[in-house]
Coordinates of C-alpha atoms and ligand atoms in Angstrom, one line a residue:
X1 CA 18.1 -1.2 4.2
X2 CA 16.9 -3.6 1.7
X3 CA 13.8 -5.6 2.5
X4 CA 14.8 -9.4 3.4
X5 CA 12.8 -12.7 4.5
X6 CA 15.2 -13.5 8.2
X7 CA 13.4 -16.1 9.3
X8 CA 10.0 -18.3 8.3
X9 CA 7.8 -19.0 10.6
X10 CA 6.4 -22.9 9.5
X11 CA 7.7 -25.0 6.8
X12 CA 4.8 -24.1 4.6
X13 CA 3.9 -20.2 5.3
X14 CA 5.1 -17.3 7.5
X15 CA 7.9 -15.1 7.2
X16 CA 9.5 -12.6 9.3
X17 CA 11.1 -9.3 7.2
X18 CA 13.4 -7.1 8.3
X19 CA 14.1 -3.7 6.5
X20 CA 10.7 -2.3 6.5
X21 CA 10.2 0.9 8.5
X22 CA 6.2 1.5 8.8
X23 CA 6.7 4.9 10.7
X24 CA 9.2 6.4 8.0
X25 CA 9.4 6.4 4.6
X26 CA 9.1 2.7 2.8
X27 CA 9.7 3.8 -0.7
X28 CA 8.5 1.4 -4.2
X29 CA 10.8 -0.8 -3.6
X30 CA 10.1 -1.8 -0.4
X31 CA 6.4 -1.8 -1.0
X32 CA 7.2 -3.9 -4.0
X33 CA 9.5 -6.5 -2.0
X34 CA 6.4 -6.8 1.0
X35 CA 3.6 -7.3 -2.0
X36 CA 5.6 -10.3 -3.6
X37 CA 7.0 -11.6 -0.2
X38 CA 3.3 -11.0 1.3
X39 CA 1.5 -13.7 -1.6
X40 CA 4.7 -15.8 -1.3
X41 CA 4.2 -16.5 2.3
X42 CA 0.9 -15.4 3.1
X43 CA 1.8 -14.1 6.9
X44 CA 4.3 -11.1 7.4
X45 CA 5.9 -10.4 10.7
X46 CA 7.5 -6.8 10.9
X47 CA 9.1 -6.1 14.4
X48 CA 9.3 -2.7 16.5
X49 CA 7.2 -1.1 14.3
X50 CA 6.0 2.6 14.8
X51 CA 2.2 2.1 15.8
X52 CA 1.9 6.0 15.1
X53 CA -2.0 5.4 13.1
X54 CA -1.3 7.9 10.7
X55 CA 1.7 5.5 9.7
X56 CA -0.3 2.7 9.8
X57 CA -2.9 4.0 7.8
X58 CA -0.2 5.4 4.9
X59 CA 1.5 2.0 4.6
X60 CA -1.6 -0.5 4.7
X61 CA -2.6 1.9 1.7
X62 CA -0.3 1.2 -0.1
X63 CA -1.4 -2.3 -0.8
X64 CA -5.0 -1.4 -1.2
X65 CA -8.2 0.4 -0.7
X66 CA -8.9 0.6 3.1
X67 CA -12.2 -0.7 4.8
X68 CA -14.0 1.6 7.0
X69 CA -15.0 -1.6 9.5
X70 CA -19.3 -2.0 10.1
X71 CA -18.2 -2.2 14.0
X72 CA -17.8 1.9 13.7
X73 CA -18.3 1.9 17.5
X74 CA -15.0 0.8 17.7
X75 CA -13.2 2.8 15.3
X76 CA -10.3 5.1 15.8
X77 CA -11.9 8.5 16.9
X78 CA -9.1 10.0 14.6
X79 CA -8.1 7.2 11.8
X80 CA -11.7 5.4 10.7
X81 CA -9.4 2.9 8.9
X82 CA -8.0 1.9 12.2
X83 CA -10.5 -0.9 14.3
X84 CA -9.0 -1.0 17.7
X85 CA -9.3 -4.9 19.4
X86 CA -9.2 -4.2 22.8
X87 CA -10.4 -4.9 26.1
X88 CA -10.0 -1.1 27.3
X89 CA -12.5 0.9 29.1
X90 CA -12.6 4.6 28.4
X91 CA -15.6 6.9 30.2
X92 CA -17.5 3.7 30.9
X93 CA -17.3 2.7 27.5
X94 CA -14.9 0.0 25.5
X95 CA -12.9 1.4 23.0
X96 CA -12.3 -1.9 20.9
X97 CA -13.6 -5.1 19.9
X98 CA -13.1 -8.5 20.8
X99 CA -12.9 -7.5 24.5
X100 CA -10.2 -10.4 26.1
X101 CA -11.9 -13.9 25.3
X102 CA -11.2 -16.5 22.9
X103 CA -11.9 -15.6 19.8
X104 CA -13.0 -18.6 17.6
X105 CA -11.6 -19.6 13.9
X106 CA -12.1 -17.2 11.0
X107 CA -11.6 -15.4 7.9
X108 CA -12.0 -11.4 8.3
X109 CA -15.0 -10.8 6.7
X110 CA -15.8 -13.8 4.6
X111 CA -19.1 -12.9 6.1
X112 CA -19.4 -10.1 3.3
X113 CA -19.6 -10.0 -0.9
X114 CA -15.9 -8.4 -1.3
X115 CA -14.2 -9.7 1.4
X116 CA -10.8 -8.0 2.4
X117 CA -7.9 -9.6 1.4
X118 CA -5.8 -8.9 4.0
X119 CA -5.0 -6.8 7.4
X120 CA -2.3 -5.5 9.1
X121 CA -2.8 -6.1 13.0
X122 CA 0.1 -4.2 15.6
X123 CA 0.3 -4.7 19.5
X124 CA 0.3 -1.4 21.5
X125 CA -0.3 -2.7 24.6
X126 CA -0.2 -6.6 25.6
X127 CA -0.9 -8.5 28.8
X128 CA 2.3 -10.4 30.0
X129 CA 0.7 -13.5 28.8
X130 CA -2.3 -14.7 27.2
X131 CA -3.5 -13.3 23.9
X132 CA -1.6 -15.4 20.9
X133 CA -2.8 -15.1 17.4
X134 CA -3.0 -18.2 15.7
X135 CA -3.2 -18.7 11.4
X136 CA -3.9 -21.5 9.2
X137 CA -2.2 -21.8 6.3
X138 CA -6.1 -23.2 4.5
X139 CA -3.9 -23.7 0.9
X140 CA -1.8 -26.3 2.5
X141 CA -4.4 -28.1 4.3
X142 CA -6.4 -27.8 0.9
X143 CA -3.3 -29.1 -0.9
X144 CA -3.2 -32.1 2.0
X145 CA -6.8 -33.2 1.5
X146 CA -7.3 -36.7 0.0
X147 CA -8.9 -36.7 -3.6
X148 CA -12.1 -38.1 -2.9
X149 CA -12.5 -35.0 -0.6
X150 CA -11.3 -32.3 -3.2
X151 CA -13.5 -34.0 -5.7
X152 CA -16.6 -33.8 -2.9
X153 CA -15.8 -30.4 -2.0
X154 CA -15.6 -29.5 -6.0
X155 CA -17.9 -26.6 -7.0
X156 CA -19.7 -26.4 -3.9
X157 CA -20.3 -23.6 -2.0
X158 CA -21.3 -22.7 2.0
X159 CA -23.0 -20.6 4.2
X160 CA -21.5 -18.0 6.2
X161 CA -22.5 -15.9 9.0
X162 CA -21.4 -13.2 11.3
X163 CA -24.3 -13.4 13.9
X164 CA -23.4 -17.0 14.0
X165 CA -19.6 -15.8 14.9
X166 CA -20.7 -12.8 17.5
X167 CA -23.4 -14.9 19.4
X168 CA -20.2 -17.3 20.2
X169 CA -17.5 -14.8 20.4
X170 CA -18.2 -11.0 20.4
X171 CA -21.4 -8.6 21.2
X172 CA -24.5 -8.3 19.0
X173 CA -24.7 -6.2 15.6
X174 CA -27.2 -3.1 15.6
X175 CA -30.0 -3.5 13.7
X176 CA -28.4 -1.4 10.7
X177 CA -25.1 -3.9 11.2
X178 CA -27.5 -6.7 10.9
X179 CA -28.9 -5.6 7.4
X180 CA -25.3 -5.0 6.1
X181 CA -24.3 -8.4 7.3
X182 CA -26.8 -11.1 6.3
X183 CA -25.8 -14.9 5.8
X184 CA -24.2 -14.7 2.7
X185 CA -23.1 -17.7 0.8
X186 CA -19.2 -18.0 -0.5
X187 CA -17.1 -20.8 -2.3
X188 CA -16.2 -23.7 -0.2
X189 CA -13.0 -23.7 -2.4
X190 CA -11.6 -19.8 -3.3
X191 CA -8.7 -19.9 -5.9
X192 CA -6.5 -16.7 -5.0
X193 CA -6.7 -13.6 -7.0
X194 CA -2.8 -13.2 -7.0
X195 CA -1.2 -16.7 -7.0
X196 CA -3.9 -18.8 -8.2
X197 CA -3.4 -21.1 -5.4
X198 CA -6.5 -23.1 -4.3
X199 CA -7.4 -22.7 -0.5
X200 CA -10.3 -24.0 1.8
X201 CA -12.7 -21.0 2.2
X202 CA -14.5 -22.0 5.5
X203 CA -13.6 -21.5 9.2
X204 CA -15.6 -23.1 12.6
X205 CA -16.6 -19.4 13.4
X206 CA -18.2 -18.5 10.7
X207 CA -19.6 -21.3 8.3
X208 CA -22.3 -23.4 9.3
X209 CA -23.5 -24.9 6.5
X210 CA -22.5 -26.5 3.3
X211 CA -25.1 -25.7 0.4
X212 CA -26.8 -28.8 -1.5
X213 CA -26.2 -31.4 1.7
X214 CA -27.8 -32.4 3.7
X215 CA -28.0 -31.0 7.6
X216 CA -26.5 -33.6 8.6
X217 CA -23.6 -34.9 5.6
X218 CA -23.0 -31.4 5.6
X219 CA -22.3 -31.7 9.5
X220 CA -20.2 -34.3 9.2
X221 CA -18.4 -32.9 6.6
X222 CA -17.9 -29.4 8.2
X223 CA -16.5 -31.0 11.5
X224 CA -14.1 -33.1 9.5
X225 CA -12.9 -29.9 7.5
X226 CA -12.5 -27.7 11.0
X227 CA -10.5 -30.4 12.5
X228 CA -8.2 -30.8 9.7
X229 CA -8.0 -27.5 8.9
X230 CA -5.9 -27.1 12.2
X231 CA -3.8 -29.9 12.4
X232 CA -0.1 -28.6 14.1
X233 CA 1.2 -28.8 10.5
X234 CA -0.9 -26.0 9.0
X235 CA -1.0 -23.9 12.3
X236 CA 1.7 -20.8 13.6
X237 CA 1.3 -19.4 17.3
X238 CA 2.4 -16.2 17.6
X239 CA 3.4 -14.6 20.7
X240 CA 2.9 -11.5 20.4
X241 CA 6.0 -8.6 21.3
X242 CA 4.9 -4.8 21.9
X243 CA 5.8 -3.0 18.0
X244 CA 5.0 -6.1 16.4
X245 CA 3.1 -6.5 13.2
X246 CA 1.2 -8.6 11.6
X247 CA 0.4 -8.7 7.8
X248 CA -1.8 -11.9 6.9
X249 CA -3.4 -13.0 3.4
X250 CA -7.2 -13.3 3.9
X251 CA -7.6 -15.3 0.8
X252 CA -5.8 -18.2 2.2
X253 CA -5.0 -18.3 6.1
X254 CA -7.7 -17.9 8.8
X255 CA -7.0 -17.4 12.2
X256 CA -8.1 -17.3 16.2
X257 CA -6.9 -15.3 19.2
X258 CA -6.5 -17.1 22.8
X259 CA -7.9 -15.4 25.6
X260 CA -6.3 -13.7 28.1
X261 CA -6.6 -12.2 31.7
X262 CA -9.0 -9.5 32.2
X263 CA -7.1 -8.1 35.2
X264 CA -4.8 -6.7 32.1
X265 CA -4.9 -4.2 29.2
X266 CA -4.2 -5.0 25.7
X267 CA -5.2 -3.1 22.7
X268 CA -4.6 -4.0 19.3
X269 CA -4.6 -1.7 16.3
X270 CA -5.7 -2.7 12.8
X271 CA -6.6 -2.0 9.1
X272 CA -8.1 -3.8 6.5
X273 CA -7.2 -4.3 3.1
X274 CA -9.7 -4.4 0.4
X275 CA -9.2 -6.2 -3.2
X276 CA -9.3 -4.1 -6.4
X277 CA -12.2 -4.3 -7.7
X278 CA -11.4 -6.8 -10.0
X279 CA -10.5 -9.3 -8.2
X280 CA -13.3 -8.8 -5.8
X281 CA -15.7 -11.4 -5.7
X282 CA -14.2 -15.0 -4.0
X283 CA -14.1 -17.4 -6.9
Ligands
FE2_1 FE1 -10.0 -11.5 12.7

């Protein structure tokens, strides 16, 4: 079966695809069709998918290099390239990341030099309620800024910071995770490495401060960005289904998880897709 866009999730980004079998065999074609329909709409949703990890593993590859995540505590014990979110306990120890809490705004990794340009994130087990993943589509809100804004925001760049993002939402870094981590500082503005497309390149969870402002202008600045950023317009909700899939572009769309109740499992399976190494360095 052909791959086909059935349905788009928001008027500016979001698409679900049918045709696209992750446990059997998606041949060039297919691959091709999910690569152009993944930069045309920045967030894939693939239904009643396989979430067999040696599947997941073979098709993320095919649109990248893998990461092996820092958080190697929560690793697949069998597929390093999977990083299990979860809330499950296993011999007195949790097997995944991001336990059942909110988890704040952010880009995957903008934390780091090469950030990945995507993942691919499929529910295993959900909770009957709780738990949505929300994006922003960060091209449109850039596209929706007024000009005295753009031309403000122009050239400058911001710092970002995972311990900033885990002392709000997750557990503390090892000491070796802290020296492969450090504040790092990133375009506030990233133009895409495939489409070109200009998009915001900052998130409330992770950047907390714009470089050459002042604490405070860059405050002010920084709170008026967050909030826009997540206007309804520029915002999907998904609600997640057991088999479902998500592919998202982390060049352009950020995204947050709402919590859910701890009386339930849910575990969450994902890979992460690195840029060639061309194209590696935000810009
Ligand atoms: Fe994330």
């Amino acid at each position: 079966m052909a791959v086909s866009v059935t349905r788009r999730l928001t008027a500016t980004f979001g698409a679900e695809l049918s045709g696209i079998d992750i446990g059997g065999h998606a041949d060039a074609e297919a691959i091709q069709a999910v690569q152009s329909a993944w930069s045309e709409h920045k967030l894939l949703l693939f239904r009643e998918q396989s979430t067999d990890e040696a599947a997941l593993v073979d098709f993320s590859r095919k649109f990248g290099e893998l990461e092996i995540h820092v958080r190697t505590e929560y690793l697949s014990p069998d597929h390093p390239e999977i990083l299990y979110v979860s809330n499950i306990t296993r011999d007195g120890r949790r097997i995944g990341i991001l336990a059942d809490t909110e988890v704040g705004w952010h880009y995957d990794q903008i934390y780091l030099p090469r950030p990945a340009v995507g993942s691919l994130l499929c529910a295993v087990i959900l909770p009957p309620s709780g738990g949505n993943t929300e994006f922003a589509d960060m091209a449109a809100a850039y596209a929706a800024l007024p000009a005295d804004i753009k031309s403000t925001l122009a050239g400058k760049r911001a710092i970002q910071s995972y311990e900033a993002f885990n002392r709000a939402y997750s557990v503390p870094t090892s000491e070796e995770q802290k020296r492969r981590t450090p504040d790092i500082e990133q375009p506030l503005v990233r133009t895409h490495p495939v489409t070109g497309t200009r998009a915001l390149y900052l998130c409330p969870g992770m950047t907390t401060r714009i470089v050459g402002m002042d604490e405070r202008a860059s405050r002010e600045m920084l709170d008026f960005l967050f909030e826009w950023t997540v206007r309804p317009e520029f915002v999907y909700s998904h609600t997640w289904r057991q088999g479902d899939c998500l592919m998202w572009d982390n060049a352009c769309t950020m995204h947050r998880r709402d919590p859910f109740d701890q009386g339930h499992q849910r575990l969450m399976k994902r890979t992460t897709i690195l840029p060639s190494p061309d194209v590696a360095v935000p810009v």
